[in-house]
XYZ file of C-alpha atoms in Angstrom:
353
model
C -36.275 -6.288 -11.504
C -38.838 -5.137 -9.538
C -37.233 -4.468 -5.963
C -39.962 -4.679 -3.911
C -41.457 -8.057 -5.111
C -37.851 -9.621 -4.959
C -36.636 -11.599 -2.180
C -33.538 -10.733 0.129
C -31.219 -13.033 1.451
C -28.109 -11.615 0.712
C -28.674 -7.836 0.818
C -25.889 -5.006 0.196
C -25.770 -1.582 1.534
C -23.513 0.663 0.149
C -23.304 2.971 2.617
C -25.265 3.331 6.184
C -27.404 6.053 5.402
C -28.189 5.188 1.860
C -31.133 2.989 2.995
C -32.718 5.963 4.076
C -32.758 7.263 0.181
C -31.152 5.887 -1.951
C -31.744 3.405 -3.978
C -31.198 -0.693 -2.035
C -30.353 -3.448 -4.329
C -32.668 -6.030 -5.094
C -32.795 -8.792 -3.152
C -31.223 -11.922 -4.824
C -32.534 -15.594 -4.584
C -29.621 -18.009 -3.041
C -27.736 -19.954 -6.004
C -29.149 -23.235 -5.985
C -26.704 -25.611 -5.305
C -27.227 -29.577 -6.235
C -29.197 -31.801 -4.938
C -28.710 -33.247 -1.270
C -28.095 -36.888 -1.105
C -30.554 -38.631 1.089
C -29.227 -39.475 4.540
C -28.083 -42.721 5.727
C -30.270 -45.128 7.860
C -30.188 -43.559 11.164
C -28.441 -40.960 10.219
C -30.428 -37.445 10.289
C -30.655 -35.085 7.187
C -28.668 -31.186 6.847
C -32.580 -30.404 6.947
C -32.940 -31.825 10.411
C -29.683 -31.103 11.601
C -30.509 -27.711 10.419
C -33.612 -27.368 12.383
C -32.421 -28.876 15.553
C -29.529 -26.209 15.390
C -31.800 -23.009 14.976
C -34.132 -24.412 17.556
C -31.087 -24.685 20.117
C -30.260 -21.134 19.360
C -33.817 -20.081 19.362
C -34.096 -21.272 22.949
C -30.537 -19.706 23.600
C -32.708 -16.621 22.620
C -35.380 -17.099 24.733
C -32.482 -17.335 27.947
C -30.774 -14.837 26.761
C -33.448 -12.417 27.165
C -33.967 -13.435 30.323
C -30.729 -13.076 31.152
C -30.797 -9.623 30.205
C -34.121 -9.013 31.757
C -32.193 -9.821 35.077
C -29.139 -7.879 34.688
C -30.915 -4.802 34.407
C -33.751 -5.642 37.348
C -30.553 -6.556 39.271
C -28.385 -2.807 38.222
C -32.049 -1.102 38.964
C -32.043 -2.658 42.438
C -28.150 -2.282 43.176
C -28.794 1.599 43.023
C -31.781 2.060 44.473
C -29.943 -0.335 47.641
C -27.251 2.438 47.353
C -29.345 5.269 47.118
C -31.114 3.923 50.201
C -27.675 3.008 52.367
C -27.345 6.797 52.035
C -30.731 7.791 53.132
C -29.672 5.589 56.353
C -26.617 7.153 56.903
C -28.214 10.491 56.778
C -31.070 9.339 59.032
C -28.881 8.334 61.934
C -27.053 11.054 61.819
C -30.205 13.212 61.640
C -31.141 10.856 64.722
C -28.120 11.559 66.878
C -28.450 15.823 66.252
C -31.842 15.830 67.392
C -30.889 13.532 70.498
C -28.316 15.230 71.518
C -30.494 18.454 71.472
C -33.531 16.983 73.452
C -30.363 15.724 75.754
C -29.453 19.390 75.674
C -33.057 20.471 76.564
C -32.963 17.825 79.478
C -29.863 18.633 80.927
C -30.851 22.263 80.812
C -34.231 21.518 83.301
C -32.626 19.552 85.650
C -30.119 22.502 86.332
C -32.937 24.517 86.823
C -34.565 21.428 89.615
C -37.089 20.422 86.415
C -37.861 24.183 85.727
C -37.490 25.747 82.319
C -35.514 29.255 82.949
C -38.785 30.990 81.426
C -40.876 29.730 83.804
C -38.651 30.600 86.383
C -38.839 34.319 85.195
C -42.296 33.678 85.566
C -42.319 33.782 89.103
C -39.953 37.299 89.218
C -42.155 40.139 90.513
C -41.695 42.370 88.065
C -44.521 42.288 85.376
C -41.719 42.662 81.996
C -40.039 40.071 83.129
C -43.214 37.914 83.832
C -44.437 38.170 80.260
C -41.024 37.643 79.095
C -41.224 34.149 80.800
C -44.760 33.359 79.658
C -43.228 33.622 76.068
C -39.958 31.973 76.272
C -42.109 28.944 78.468
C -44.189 28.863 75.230
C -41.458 28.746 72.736
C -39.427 25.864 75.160
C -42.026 23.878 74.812
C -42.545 24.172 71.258
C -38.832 23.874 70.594
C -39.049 20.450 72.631
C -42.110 19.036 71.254
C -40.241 20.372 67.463
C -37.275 18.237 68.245
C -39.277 15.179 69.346
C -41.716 15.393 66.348
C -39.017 15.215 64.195
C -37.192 12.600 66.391
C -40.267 10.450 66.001
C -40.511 10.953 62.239
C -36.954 10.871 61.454
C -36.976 7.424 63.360
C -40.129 6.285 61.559
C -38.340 7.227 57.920
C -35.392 5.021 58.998
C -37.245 2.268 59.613
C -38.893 2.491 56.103
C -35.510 3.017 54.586
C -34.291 -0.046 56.279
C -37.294 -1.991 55.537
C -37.048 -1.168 51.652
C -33.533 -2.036 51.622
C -34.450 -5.464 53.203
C -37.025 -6.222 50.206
C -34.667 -4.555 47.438
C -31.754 -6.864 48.893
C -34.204 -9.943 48.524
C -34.896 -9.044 44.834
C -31.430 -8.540 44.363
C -30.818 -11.825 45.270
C -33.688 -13.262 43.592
C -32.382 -11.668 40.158
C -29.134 -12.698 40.760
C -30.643 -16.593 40.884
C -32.596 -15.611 37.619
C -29.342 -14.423 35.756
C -27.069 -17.673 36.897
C -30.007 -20.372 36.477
C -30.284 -18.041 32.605
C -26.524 -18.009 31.833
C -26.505 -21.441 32.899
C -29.553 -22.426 30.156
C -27.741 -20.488 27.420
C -24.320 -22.100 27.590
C -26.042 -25.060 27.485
C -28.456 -24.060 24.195
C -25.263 -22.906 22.411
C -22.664 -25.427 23.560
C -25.244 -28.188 22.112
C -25.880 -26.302 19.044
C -21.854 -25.611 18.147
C -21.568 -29.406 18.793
C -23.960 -30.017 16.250
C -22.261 -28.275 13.741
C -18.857 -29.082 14.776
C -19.694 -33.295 13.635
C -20.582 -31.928 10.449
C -17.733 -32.073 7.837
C -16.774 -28.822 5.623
C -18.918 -29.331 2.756
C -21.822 -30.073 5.407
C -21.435 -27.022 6.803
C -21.041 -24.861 3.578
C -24.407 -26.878 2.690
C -25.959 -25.748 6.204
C -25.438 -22.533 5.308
C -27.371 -22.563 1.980
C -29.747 -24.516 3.728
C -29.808 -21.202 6.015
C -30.414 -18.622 3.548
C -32.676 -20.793 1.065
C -35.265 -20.491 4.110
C -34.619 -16.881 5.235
C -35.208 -16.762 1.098
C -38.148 -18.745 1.177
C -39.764 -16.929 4.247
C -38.818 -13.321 2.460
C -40.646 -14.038 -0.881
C -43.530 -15.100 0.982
C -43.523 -11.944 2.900
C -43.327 -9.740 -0.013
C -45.154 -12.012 -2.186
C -48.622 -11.012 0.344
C -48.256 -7.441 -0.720
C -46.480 -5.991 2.367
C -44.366 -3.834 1.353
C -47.457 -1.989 -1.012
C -47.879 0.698 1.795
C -44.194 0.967 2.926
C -43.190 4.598 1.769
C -42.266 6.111 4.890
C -39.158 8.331 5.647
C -37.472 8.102 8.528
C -37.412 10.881 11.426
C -34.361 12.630 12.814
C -33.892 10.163 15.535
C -34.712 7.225 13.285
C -32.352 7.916 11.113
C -29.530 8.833 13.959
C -30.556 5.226 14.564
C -30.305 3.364 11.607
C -27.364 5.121 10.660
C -25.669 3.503 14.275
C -27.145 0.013 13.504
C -25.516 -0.292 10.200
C -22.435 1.313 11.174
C -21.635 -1.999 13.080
C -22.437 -4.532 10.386
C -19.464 -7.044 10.009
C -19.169 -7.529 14.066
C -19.817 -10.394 16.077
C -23.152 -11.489 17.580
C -22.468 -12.457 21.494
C -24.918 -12.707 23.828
C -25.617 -10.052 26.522
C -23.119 -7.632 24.837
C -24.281 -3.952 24.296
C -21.300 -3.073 22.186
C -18.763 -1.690 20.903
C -17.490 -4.605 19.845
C -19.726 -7.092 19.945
C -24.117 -7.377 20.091
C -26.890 -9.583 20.814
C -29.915 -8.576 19.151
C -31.482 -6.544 21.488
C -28.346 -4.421 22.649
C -27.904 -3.968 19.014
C -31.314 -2.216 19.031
C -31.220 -0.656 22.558
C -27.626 0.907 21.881
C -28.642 2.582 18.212
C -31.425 4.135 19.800
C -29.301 5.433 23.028
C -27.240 7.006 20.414
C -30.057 8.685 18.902
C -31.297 10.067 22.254
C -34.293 7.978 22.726
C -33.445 5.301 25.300
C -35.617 2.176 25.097
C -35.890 -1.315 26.825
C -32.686 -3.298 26.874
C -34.647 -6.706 25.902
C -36.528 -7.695 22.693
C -39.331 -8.604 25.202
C -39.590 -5.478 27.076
C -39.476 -3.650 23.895
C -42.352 -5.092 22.712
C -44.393 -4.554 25.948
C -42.970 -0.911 26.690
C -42.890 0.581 23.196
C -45.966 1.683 21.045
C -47.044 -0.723 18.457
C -47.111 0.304 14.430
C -48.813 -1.302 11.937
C -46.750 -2.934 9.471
C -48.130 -1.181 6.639
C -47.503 2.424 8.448
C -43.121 1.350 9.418
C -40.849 3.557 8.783
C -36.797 2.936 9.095
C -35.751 3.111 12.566
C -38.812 1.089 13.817
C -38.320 -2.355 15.695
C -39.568 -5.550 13.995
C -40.183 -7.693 16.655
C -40.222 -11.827 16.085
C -41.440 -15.172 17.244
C -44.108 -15.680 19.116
C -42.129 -15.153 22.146
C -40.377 -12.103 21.250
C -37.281 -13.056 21.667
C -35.746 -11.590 18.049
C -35.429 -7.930 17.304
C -34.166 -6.018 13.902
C -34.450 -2.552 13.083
C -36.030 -1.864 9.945
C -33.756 0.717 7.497
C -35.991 0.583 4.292
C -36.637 -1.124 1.511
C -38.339 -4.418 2.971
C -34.896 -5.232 4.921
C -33.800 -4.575 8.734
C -30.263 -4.830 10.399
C -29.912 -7.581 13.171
C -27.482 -9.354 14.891
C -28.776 -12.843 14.435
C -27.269 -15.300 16.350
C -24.391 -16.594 18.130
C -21.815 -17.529 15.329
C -23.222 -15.161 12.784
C -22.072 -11.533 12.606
C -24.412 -8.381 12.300
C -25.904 -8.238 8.998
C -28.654 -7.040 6.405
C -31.446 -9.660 5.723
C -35.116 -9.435 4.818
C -37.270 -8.048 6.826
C -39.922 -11.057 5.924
C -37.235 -13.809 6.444
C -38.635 -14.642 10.268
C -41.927 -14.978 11.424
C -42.927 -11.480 12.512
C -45.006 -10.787 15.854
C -45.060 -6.857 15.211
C -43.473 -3.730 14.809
C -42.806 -1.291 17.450
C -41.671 2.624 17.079
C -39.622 4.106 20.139
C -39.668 7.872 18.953
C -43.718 7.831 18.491
């Protein structure tokens, strides 16, 4: 058969690194099973029911990332609050040294009736001791004028600090809003879409399944079918493959949104955790990833680059060769291979460019 014209759906690796060289197997076309009955008056179709569900989850996707997007806005502004709680804490105490030495300074001129000790030296007769009060007058003053200077910009600097940690507080909060109006959306999105399913009977759902792959089949051989995989001959760097060889190490574990591992992924902390582990941090959301990273052509991917998909960007797999990518699909579903064709593509981005 010739692999890269055939259509994956149900796609076997034997081992995580083999994708990398080694020969993939070809991608199989779903058994057919027989043909559905048509639904009852009223009543919708496994097709519809089908479509409703993955447009429930799709949405669930769409929260999710936004979920995620305000997690880590709301961890970015929890340490920089901290970070500036201890530029405070330094800054008053900063404050109360240099006040108690311009106290010091004050205390020590109003022994002297408001005279500095140089400038009483200054009035001595003897000429030594005249010039030595000329320059310890000079170096008074500049000590005093040092220590208010720094009083004034010290004080000035705690303002600021204070100030920031005022408007990182309000974003804090403001995130915090974004994450429980988000979590709230996605329970919803999945809790509708599980109670869809869960009306269906067993041999509904078996059927909702084939349903499932026949268009992640479909969507595949059309993708393959345009010639895209014609230019696809690229190897995978060091870090790419550090990466791919993470992402396919946890096929077989659960999908669950907002989880970055290790025992459980959404599709984006799937991604963002294989590349952590091959030293090249990236974005924690599909969304980001496609703003932040640098975009490939699709002809020029190698494994280890990010297909990014939907419209919205709210899908991610990481391509490992062959036409196919590892993903974490959806809630439900566990990490898997599937085609790299079988959802509507937006791009391809590579975080080690």
């Amino acid at each position: 058969m010739n692999r890269r014209h055939s259509a994956a759906a149900a796609i076997t690796l034997v081992c995580a690194l083999a994708v990398l060289a080694a020969p993939v197997q070809a991608f199989a076309a779903p058994v057919s099973p027989a043909p559905e009955q048509p639904a009852k008056p009223g009543k919708k179709s496994l097709e519809e029911v089908r479509e409703e569900i993955e447009a429930l989850y799709r949405k669930a996707g769409s929260a999710t990332d936004a979920y995620n997007l305000a997690e880590e806005r709301s961890k970015k502004q929890s340490g920089e609050i901290v970070k500036l709680a201890q530029a405070i804490v330094e800054g008053q105490a900063k404050i109360a040294d240099l006040k108690s030495r311009a106290g010091a300074q004050a205390r020590e001129q109003y022994r002297n009736a408001g005279m500095p000790a140089g400038a009483q030296l200054m009035l001595s007769g003897d000429p030594q001791l005249f010039l030595d009060g000329v320059s310890r007058a000079r170096q008074g003053q500049q000590a005093a004028k040092g220590v208010l200077g720094e009083l004034n910009r010290t004080q000035e600097d705690l303002e600021t600090y204070t100030q920031d940690a005022s408007t990182n507080w309000t974003k804090l909060e403001a995130n915090r809003v974004k994450q429980a109006k988000a979590k709230k959306k996605i329970n919803a999105q999945i809790a509708a879409a599980k109670k869809l399913e869960s009306r269906l009977e067993k041999k509904e759902r078996a059927r909702l399944l084939e349903l499932e792959q026949q268009a992640e089949y479909k969507s595949q051989t059309e993708w393959l079918s345009s010639g895209a995989l014609k230019e696809i001959n690229r190897g995978a760097s060091a870090s790419g493959k550090k990466a791919v060889a993470f992402a396919t190490s946890q096929i077989g574990k659960p999908y669950k949104w907002g989880a970055v591992g290790p025992s459980s992924y959404d599709c984006s902390g799937l991604t963002s955790q294989a590349w952590a582990a091959a030293g090249r941090p990236v974005p924690r959301t599909s969304q980001e990833q496609w703003r932040q990273l640098p975009h490939i052509a699709i002809k020029d991917m190698r494994p280890g680059d990010l297909i990014i998909y939907f419209g919205d960007a709210t899908h991610v797999g990481m391509y490992v060769g062959d036409g196919a990518i590892v993903h974490a699909p959806r809630p439900g579903r566990n990490i898997t291979l599937a085609g790299a064709g079988s959802m509507e593509i937006l791009g391809v981005v590579r975080p080690d460019k």
